[in-house]
Tab-separated table of C-alpha atoms in Angstrom:
chain	number	residue	atom	x	y	z
A	1	ALA	CA	53.251	134.383	0.028
A	2	HIS	CA	56.558	133.158	-1.340
A	3	ARG	CA	58.116	136.545	-0.457
A	4	LEU	CA	57.167	135.941	3.189
A	5	GLN	CA	58.821	132.558	3.211
A	6	ILE	CA	61.221	132.201	6.165
A	7	LEU	CA	64.548	131.777	4.491
A	8	ARG	CA	67.718	130.426	6.070
A	9	GLU	CA	70.285	130.194	3.266
A	10	MET	CA	70.262	130.671	-0.471
A	11	ALA	CA	72.431	130.159	-3.531
A	12	THR	CA	71.901	131.891	-6.880
A	13	ILE	CA	73.551	131.645	-10.319
A	14	TYR	CA	73.824	134.644	-12.687
A	15	ASP	CA	74.748	134.925	-16.309
A	16	ILE	CA	77.640	137.028	-17.497
A	17	ASP	CA	75.405	140.119	-17.416
A	18	GLY	CA	74.221	139.536	-13.854
A	19	THR	CA	70.744	138.232	-14.677
A	20	PRO	CA	69.588	135.611	-12.175
A	21	LEU	CA	69.272	132.235	-13.908
A	22	ALA	CA	68.487	129.921	-11.030
A	23	SER	CA	68.065	130.021	-7.301
A	24	THR	CA	67.728	127.489	-4.471
A	25	PHE	CA	64.416	129.071	-3.618
A	26	ALA	CA	62.098	126.860	-5.675
A	27	SER	CA	59.130	129.120	-5.091
A	28	VAL	CA	61.001	132.259	-6.139
A	29	ASP	CA	61.163	133.448	-9.704
A	30	PRO	CA	64.858	133.795	-10.626
A	31	ALA	CA	63.982	136.820	-12.700
A	32	ASP	CA	62.707	138.596	-9.585
A	33	ALA	CA	64.412	141.973	-9.379
A	34	ASP	CA	65.150	141.451	-5.710
A	35	LEU	CA	67.676	138.760	-6.639
A	36	ALA	CA	69.646	141.010	-8.981
A	37	PRO	CA	73.056	141.963	-7.596
A	38	GLY	CA	74.048	145.546	-6.891
A	39	PRO	CA	75.493	147.600	-9.764
A	40	ASP	CA	79.091	147.337	-8.589
A	41	ALA	CA	78.954	143.839	-7.142
A	42	LEU	CA	79.612	141.899	-10.342
A	43	ALA	CA	82.251	144.298	-11.591
A	44	ASP	CA	84.204	143.786	-8.381
A	45	ALA	CA	83.413	140.059	-8.316
A	46	ALA	CA	85.326	139.684	-11.575
A	47	THR	CA	88.548	140.229	-9.654
A	48	ARG	CA	87.752	139.196	-6.075
A	49	ALA	CA	85.055	137.877	-3.771
A	50	VAL	CA	82.547	140.619	-2.926
A	51	ARG	CA	80.259	140.853	0.095
A	52	GLU	CA	76.968	142.694	-0.233
A	53	GLN	CA	74.234	143.369	2.309
A	54	LYS	CA	70.683	143.748	0.989
A	55	LYS	CA	67.101	143.113	1.947
A	56	LEU	CA	65.427	140.116	0.287
A	57	PHE	CA	61.801	139.258	0.818
A	58	GLY	CA	61.579	141.351	3.959
A	59	ARG	CA	64.753	140.049	5.586
A	60	ASP	CA	68.338	141.318	5.701
A	61	PHE	CA	70.826	139.047	3.940
A	62	ASP	CA	74.583	138.996	3.528
A	63	LEU	CA	75.583	137.776	0.077
A	64	LEU	CA	78.992	136.763	-1.147
A	65	TYR	CA	79.584	136.959	-4.935
A	66	GLY	CA	82.210	135.093	-6.955
A	67	LYS	CA	83.029	134.148	-10.569
A	68	LEU	CA	81.872	130.952	-12.298
A	69	VAL	CA	84.821	129.708	-14.338
A	70	VAL	CA	84.551	126.845	-16.844
A	71	ARG	CA	87.680	125.803	-18.755
A	72	ASN	CA	89.460	128.938	-17.646
A	73	GLU	CA	86.629	131.148	-18.995
A	74	THR	CA	84.256	133.218	-16.893
A	75	VAL	CA	80.736	132.121	-17.833
A	76	GLY	CA	78.788	133.812	-15.081
A	77	TYR	CA	78.607	134.518	-11.383
A	78	SER	CA	77.257	132.895	-8.258
A	79	SER	CA	76.258	134.111	-4.850
A	80	VAL	CA	75.722	132.501	-1.500
A	81	GLY	CA	73.540	134.314	1.027
A	82	LEU	CA	72.715	133.931	4.697
A	83	PRO	CA	70.304	135.945	6.807
A	84	SER	CA	72.186	138.711	8.595
A	85	SER	CA	70.468	137.781	11.860
A	86	PHE	CA	71.820	134.234	11.517
A	87	ILE	CA	75.339	135.552	10.899
A	88	PHE	CA	75.124	137.900	13.869
A	89	ALA	CA	73.828	135.080	16.079
A	90	ALA	CA	76.571	132.753	14.863
A	91	GLU	CA	79.129	135.491	15.389
A	92	SER	CA	77.872	136.093	18.908
A	93	THR	CA	77.889	132.368	19.688
A	94	THR	CA	81.349	132.025	18.223
A	95	ARG	CA	82.548	135.000	20.233
A	96	VAL	CA	81.225	133.430	23.433
A	97	GLN	CA	82.727	130.067	22.553
A	98	LEU	CA	86.057	131.624	21.717
A	99	GLY	CA	85.924	133.630	24.948
A	100	VAL	CA	85.270	130.483	26.966
A	101	LEU	CA	88.031	128.616	25.137
A	102	PHE	CA	90.413	131.526	25.668
A	103	ALA	CA	89.539	131.665	29.371
A	104	ILE	CA	90.071	127.914	29.738
A	105	ALA	CA	93.344	128.079	27.830
A	106	THR	CA	94.509	131.046	29.902
A	107	ALA	CA	93.594	129.256	33.148
A	108	ALA	CA	95.394	126.124	31.981
A	109	VAL	CA	98.518	128.122	31.097
A	110	LEU	CA	98.419	129.887	34.460
A	111	LEU	CA	97.929	126.582	36.292
A	112	VAL	CA	100.814	124.939	34.481
A	113	GLY	CA	102.970	128.005	35.122
A	114	TRP	CA	102.018	127.984	38.801
A	115	LEU	CA	102.840	124.277	39.121
A	116	ILE	CA	106.198	124.757	37.416
A	117	ALA	CA	106.970	127.806	39.552
A	118	ARG	CA	105.950	125.931	42.682
A	119	SER	CA	108.152	122.986	41.808
A	120	ILE	CA	111.043	125.434	41.675
A	121	THR	CA	110.201	127.864	44.472
A	122	ASN	CA	109.169	125.288	47.102
A	123	PRO	CA	112.599	123.620	47.270
A	124	VAL	CA	114.298	127.015	47.174
A	125	THR	CA	112.050	128.232	50.002
A	126	LYS	CA	112.946	125.156	52.075
A	127	LEU	CA	116.625	125.759	51.422
A	128	VAL	CA	116.366	129.402	52.477
A	129	ALA	CA	114.400	128.498	55.633
A	130	ALA	CA	116.970	125.864	56.623
A	131	ALA	CA	119.840	128.274	55.950
A	132	ASN	CA	118.181	130.942	58.100
A	133	ALA	CA	117.630	128.414	60.911
A	134	VAL	CA	121.286	127.338	60.825
A	135	THR	CA	122.345	130.987	60.830
A	136	ALA	CA	120.173	131.508	63.926
A	137	GLY	CA	121.994	128.666	65.698
A	138	ASP	CA	119.759	125.669	64.974
A	139	LEU	CA	122.288	123.155	63.684
A	140	LEU	CA	119.602	120.475	63.553
A	141	ALA	CA	117.836	122.273	60.713
A	142	ARG	CA	117.680	120.300	57.459
A	143	CYS	CA	115.976	121.324	54.214
A	144	GLY	CA	115.067	117.772	53.164
A	145	VAL	CA	115.223	118.738	49.463
A	146	ARG	CA	116.101	115.799	47.246
A	147	GLY	CA	116.026	115.235	43.489
A	148	ARG	CA	118.099	114.656	40.391
A	149	ASP	CA	118.071	118.271	39.297
A	150	GLU	CA	120.470	120.992	40.417
A	151	ILE	CA	118.265	122.087	43.323
A	152	GLY	CA	118.000	118.521	44.623
A	153	VAL	CA	121.779	118.092	44.496
A	154	LEU	CA	122.213	121.439	46.262
A	155	GLY	CA	119.720	120.429	48.979
A	156	GLU	CA	121.479	117.133	49.628
A	157	ALA	CA	124.859	118.877	49.803
A	158	PHE	CA	123.455	121.507	52.169
A	159	ASP	CA	122.092	118.890	54.579
A	160	ALA	CA	125.376	116.963	54.520
A	161	MET	CA	127.245	120.192	55.246
A	162	THR	CA	125.015	121.165	58.206
A	163	GLU	CA	125.206	117.643	59.650
A	164	ARG	CA	128.990	117.776	59.534
A	165	LEU	CA	128.954	121.301	60.969
A	166	GLN	CA	126.802	120.086	63.859
A	167	ARG	CA	129.195	117.223	64.637
A	168	GLN	CA	132.219	119.516	64.503
A	169	HIS	CA	130.472	122.090	66.683
A	170	LEU	CA	129.615	119.530	69.367
A	171	SER	CA	133.083	117.963	69.179
A	172	THR	CA	134.738	121.348	69.700
A	173	ILE	CA	132.510	122.165	72.657
A	174	LYS	CA	133.095	118.717	74.186
A	175	ALA	CA	136.860	119.202	73.885
A	176	LEU	CA	136.591	122.575	75.622
A	177	THR	CA	134.360	121.026	78.287
A	178	SER	CA	136.871	118.263	78.953
A	179	ALA	CA	139.610	120.862	79.385
A	180	ILE	CA	137.486	122.747	81.910
A	181	ASP	CA	136.533	119.659	83.911
A	182	ALA	CA	140.129	118.412	83.913
A	183	ARG	CA	141.039	121.148	86.400
A	184	ASP	CA	139.156	119.269	89.111
A	185	PRO	CA	139.432	115.453	89.226
A	186	TYR	CA	136.320	115.314	91.405
A	187	THR	CA	134.141	116.983	88.773
A	188	MET	CA	135.619	115.204	85.764
A	189	GLY	CA	132.756	114.539	83.349
A	190	HIS	CA	130.316	116.760	85.277
A	191	SER	CA	129.586	119.114	82.359
A	192	LEU	CA	129.050	116.251	79.909
A	193	ARG	CA	126.662	114.543	82.306
A	194	VAL	CA	124.725	117.731	83.013
A	195	GLY	CA	124.373	118.420	79.287
A	196	GLN	CA	123.111	114.952	78.474
A	197	LEU	CA	120.864	114.712	81.548
A	198	ALA	CA	119.368	118.061	80.492
A	199	VAL	CA	118.646	116.496	77.102
A	200	GLU	CA	116.790	113.612	78.805
A	201	LEU	CA	114.733	116.109	80.809
A	202	GLY	CA	113.994	118.229	77.729
A	203	ILE	CA	112.708	115.186	75.860
A	204	GLU	CA	110.589	114.137	78.843
A	205	LEU	CA	109.092	117.633	79.124
A	206	GLY	CA	108.276	117.801	75.401
A	207	LEU	CA	110.657	120.569	74.354
A	208	SER	CA	111.428	121.146	70.683
A	209	ALA	CA	114.398	119.525	68.948
A	210	SER	CA	116.081	122.917	68.723
A	211	GLN	CA	115.693	123.582	72.470
A	212	ILE	CA	116.970	120.085	73.281
A	213	GLN	CA	120.075	120.724	71.199
A	214	HIS	CA	120.612	124.013	73.053
A	215	LEU	CA	120.199	122.208	76.399
A	216	GLU	CA	123.023	119.853	75.473
A	217	ILE	CA	125.390	122.645	74.431
A	218	GLY	CA	124.406	124.761	77.432
A	219	GLY	CA	125.119	121.858	79.759
A	220	TYR	CA	128.543	121.321	78.236
A	221	LEU	CA	129.412	125.017	78.676
A	222	HIS	CA	127.603	125.842	81.922
A	223	ASP	CA	130.739	125.795	84.110
A	224	ILE	CA	133.079	127.505	81.638
A	225	GLY	CA	133.270	130.449	84.032
A	226	LYS	CA	135.236	128.306	86.514
A	227	ILE	CA	138.243	129.081	84.304
A	228	GLY	CA	138.266	132.419	86.106
A	229	VAL	CA	138.209	130.921	89.631
A	230	ARG	CA	141.545	130.346	91.390
A	231	ASP	CA	142.584	126.731	91.979
A	232	ALA	CA	143.002	127.464	95.684
A	233	VAL	CA	139.276	128.201	95.864
A	234	LEU	CA	137.976	125.789	93.217
A	235	LEU	CA	139.901	122.772	94.565
A	236	LYS	CA	139.660	123.583	98.294
A	237	PRO	CA	138.625	120.393	100.133
A	238	GLY	CA	137.142	122.107	103.163
A	239	ALA	CA	134.445	124.679	103.820
A	240	LEU	CA	134.705	127.942	101.921
A	241	THR	CA	135.014	131.338	103.545
A	242	PRO	CA	132.409	134.003	102.616
A	243	GLU	CA	134.960	135.600	100.295
A	244	GLU	CA	135.715	132.264	98.640
A	245	ARG	CA	132.008	131.497	98.321
A	246	GLU	CA	131.544	134.865	96.624
A	247	ALA	CA	134.371	134.031	94.209
A	248	ILE	CA	132.744	130.694	93.338
A	249	GLU	CA	129.359	132.320	92.839
A	250	ARG	CA	130.816	134.659	90.239
A	251	HIS	CA	131.526	131.811	87.807
A	252	PRO	CA	128.171	132.031	85.944
A	253	GLN	CA	128.795	135.725	85.224
A	254	ILE	CA	132.383	134.984	84.234
A	255	GLY	CA	131.014	132.355	81.854
A	256	LEU	CA	128.661	134.910	80.315
A	257	ASP	CA	131.553	137.327	79.890
A	258	ILE	CA	133.640	134.642	78.155
A	259	LEU	CA	130.803	133.733	75.768
A	260	GLU	CA	129.750	137.319	75.131
A	261	HIS	CA	131.428	137.486	71.741
A	262	VAL	CA	130.504	133.931	70.717
A	263	ASP	CA	127.428	133.684	68.529
A	264	LEU	CA	125.437	131.170	70.588
A	265	ALA	CA	121.680	130.628	70.817
A	266	PRO	CA	119.869	132.531	73.621
A	267	ASP	CA	118.896	129.224	75.265
A	268	VAL	CA	122.576	128.319	75.632
A	269	ILE	CA	123.343	131.691	77.212
A	270	GLU	CA	120.400	131.287	79.609
A	271	PHE	CA	121.692	127.857	80.639
A	272	VAL	CA	125.178	129.208	81.375
A	273	GLY	CA	123.996	132.288	83.226
A	274	GLY	CA	120.999	130.773	85.014
A	275	HIS	CA	121.942	127.287	86.193
A	276	HIS	CA	122.326	128.541	89.795
A	277	GLU	CA	119.251	130.791	89.804
A	278	LYS	CA	116.330	129.824	92.076
A	279	LEU	CA	112.633	130.529	91.507
A	280	ASN	CA	112.331	132.393	94.841
A	281	GLY	CA	115.197	134.772	94.033
A	282	SER	CA	117.724	133.138	96.394
A	283	GLY	CA	120.007	131.988	93.571
A	284	TYR	CA	122.939	133.690	91.914
A	285	PRO	CA	124.421	135.644	90.196
A	286	SER	CA	121.384	137.811	89.289
A	287	HIS	CA	118.887	136.684	91.978
A	288	LEU	CA	116.164	136.211	89.370
A	289	HIS	CA	112.600	135.304	90.379
A	290	GLU	CA	110.206	132.753	88.832
A	291	PRO	CA	108.663	134.948	86.069
A	292	GLN	CA	112.164	135.826	84.851
A	293	ILE	CA	113.392	132.238	84.632
A	294	SER	CA	112.506	130.234	81.514
A	295	MET	CA	112.295	126.449	81.271
A	296	VAL	CA	115.922	126.095	80.114
A	297	PRO	CA	117.592	127.394	83.332
A	298	ARG	CA	114.983	125.517	85.410
A	299	ILE	CA	116.095	122.276	83.780
A	300	ALA	CA	119.728	123.362	84.129
A	301	ALA	CA	119.375	123.908	87.881
A	302	VAL	CA	117.824	120.487	88.533
A	303	ALA	CA	120.316	118.602	86.326
A	304	ASP	CA	123.290	120.435	87.890
A	305	ILE	CA	122.171	119.848	91.482
A	306	TYR	CA	121.315	116.189	90.894
A	307	ASP	CA	124.720	115.417	89.398
A	308	ALA	CA	126.498	117.389	92.146
A	309	LEU	CA	124.596	115.514	94.873
A	310	THR	CA	125.115	112.036	93.473
A	311	THR	CA	128.850	112.296	92.708
A	312	ASP	CA	131.814	112.453	95.079
A	313	ARG	CA	133.195	115.828	96.092
A	314	PRO	CA	136.323	116.699	98.109
A	315	TYR	CA	134.207	117.500	101.162
A	316	ARG	CA	131.758	114.507	101.017
A	317	PRO	CA	131.001	111.271	99.163
A	318	GLY	CA	128.218	111.121	96.601
A	319	MET	CA	124.713	110.711	98.004
A	320	SER	CA	122.285	107.937	97.207
A	321	ILE	CA	119.648	108.607	94.586
A	322	VAL	CA	116.907	108.419	97.224
A	323	ARG	CA	118.625	111.032	99.398
A	324	ALA	CA	119.253	113.257	96.376
A	325	PHE	CA	115.552	113.262	95.496
A	326	GLU	CA	114.632	114.068	99.099
A	327	ILE	CA	116.752	117.210	98.868
A	328	LEU	CA	115.377	118.126	95.428
A	329	HIS	CA	111.780	117.816	96.647
A	330	VAL	CA	112.534	119.966	99.706
A	331	GLU	CA	113.997	122.680	97.485
A	332	ALA	CA	110.980	122.448	95.168
A	333	ALA	CA	108.628	122.751	98.182
A	334	GLU	CA	110.572	125.840	99.319
A	335	GLY	CA	109.980	127.435	95.919
A	336	LYS	CA	113.579	127.152	94.751
A	337	LEU	CA	113.239	124.495	92.032
A	338	ASP	CA	110.512	123.742	89.500
A	339	GLU	CA	108.493	120.772	90.796
A	340	ARG	CA	107.626	119.729	87.216
A	341	VAL	CA	111.293	119.321	86.359
A	342	VAL	CA	111.982	117.361	89.540
A	343	ARG	CA	109.104	114.975	88.758
A	344	ALA	CA	110.392	114.612	85.186
A	345	LEU	CA	113.810	113.692	86.601
A	346	GLU	CA	112.179	110.997	88.742
A	347	ARG	CA	110.589	109.514	85.634
A	348	VAL	CA	113.876	109.352	83.715
A	349	SER	CA	116.198	108.591	86.646
A	350	LEU	CA	116.161	104.810	86.248
A	351	ARG	CA	116.949	105.065	82.521
A	352	TRP	CA	119.606	107.669	83.250
A	353	GLU	CA	121.379	105.600	85.906
A	354	ARG	CA	121.414	102.578	83.610
A	355	ARG	CA	122.934	104.745	80.930
A	356	LEU	CA	125.669	105.861	83.322
A	357	GLN	CA	126.526	102.237	83.977
A	358	THR	CA	126.748	101.192	80.339
A	359	GLU	CA	127.588	104.136	78.080
A	360	SER	CA	131.290	104.389	77.407
A	361	ALA	CA	130.908	107.981	76.223
A	362	LEU	CA	130.312	108.997	79.828
A	363	GLN	CA	133.334	107.368	81.374
A	364	GLY	CA	135.738	109.052	83.744
A	365	PHE	CA	133.308	110.210	86.443
A	366	LYS	CA	132.386	108.912	89.876
A	367	LEU	CA	129.283	106.802	90.360
A	368	PRO	CA	126.715	107.878	92.961
A	369	GLY	CA	128.109	107.223	96.417
A	370	SER	CA	130.954	105.047	95.187
A	371	GLY	CA	133.867	107.304	95.933
A	372	GLU	CA	135.679	105.730	92.959
A	373	PRO	CA	135.848	106.702	89.299
A	374	LYS	CA	133.695	104.803	86.907
A	375	ALA	CA	135.461	101.834	85.387
A	376	ALA	CA	136.220	102.069	81.713
């Protein structure tokens, strides 16, 4: 019965000849032949630890032999044994545990690496996106990257550079606009007003910041083609002949020709070329129809007409705001102007007229119906 005992672990002591002297199995006779080590086990155990697999009492065991040394003298041997099934189970469990730990450690390393990479790539991606936007003509683009590291310093410098570039760009265009408008004292300030009124309309109609910026620049440049119109025609106080009218109506195309080699946003080009187009095809120079006319030239047409109606010209004084809106609504009803833009202008008109009265940046033009330049 003792041979059938379910054993878990065992320890045995042998004399110098390998005879079992004692064992942790109390019910097992130490002299039992099953406990005797293999013929080569003790010889090898004299120099190193030896592992031996053998069957004991009907079960497979793994035994590890080693020397017993007392006062530097080998007096015998000892062995420690565990059931092979227990070792295999422990090995399997350990393998699973190590696999889980390795998977967790690998995931943690990957997560940390991803977070570090993201902390580096996200700012770089923002910088690249902002640079691409500026290259495409959006001078309002900012990366918004800030920090004490090199990338943060670079982001802050980039935004400062683009902000300065935007100011210089607008200042240059305003200077050119002033030179154009100076040819005709009756239209002095017209391009600046059209550009900034277009901005008001763009905001009211919910356009993007980029489109609003392009509306402003387009308004400033929309009459640049008048450089190519003779003074005798441009400044004529009376009615124009058909030939003179044709010369005037070429100024949008002349403007497009002038700006052809300037890298401007498409919205700006559409403003310059389309501010006299009408939705029913009666405009000029290309006689475009409604599906071909985007929101930018629709806003341009309304802003340009409103400012032309409400300011003094050589052939008539500026109209009242009420009369100007009557004409705009008639043209919208005839399918020439976009009714949405006209209604948006009505909503902003009071704010706009107050701005004309108070903003010193818009000085030098004639107030609606006044016949006199605006006081500084």
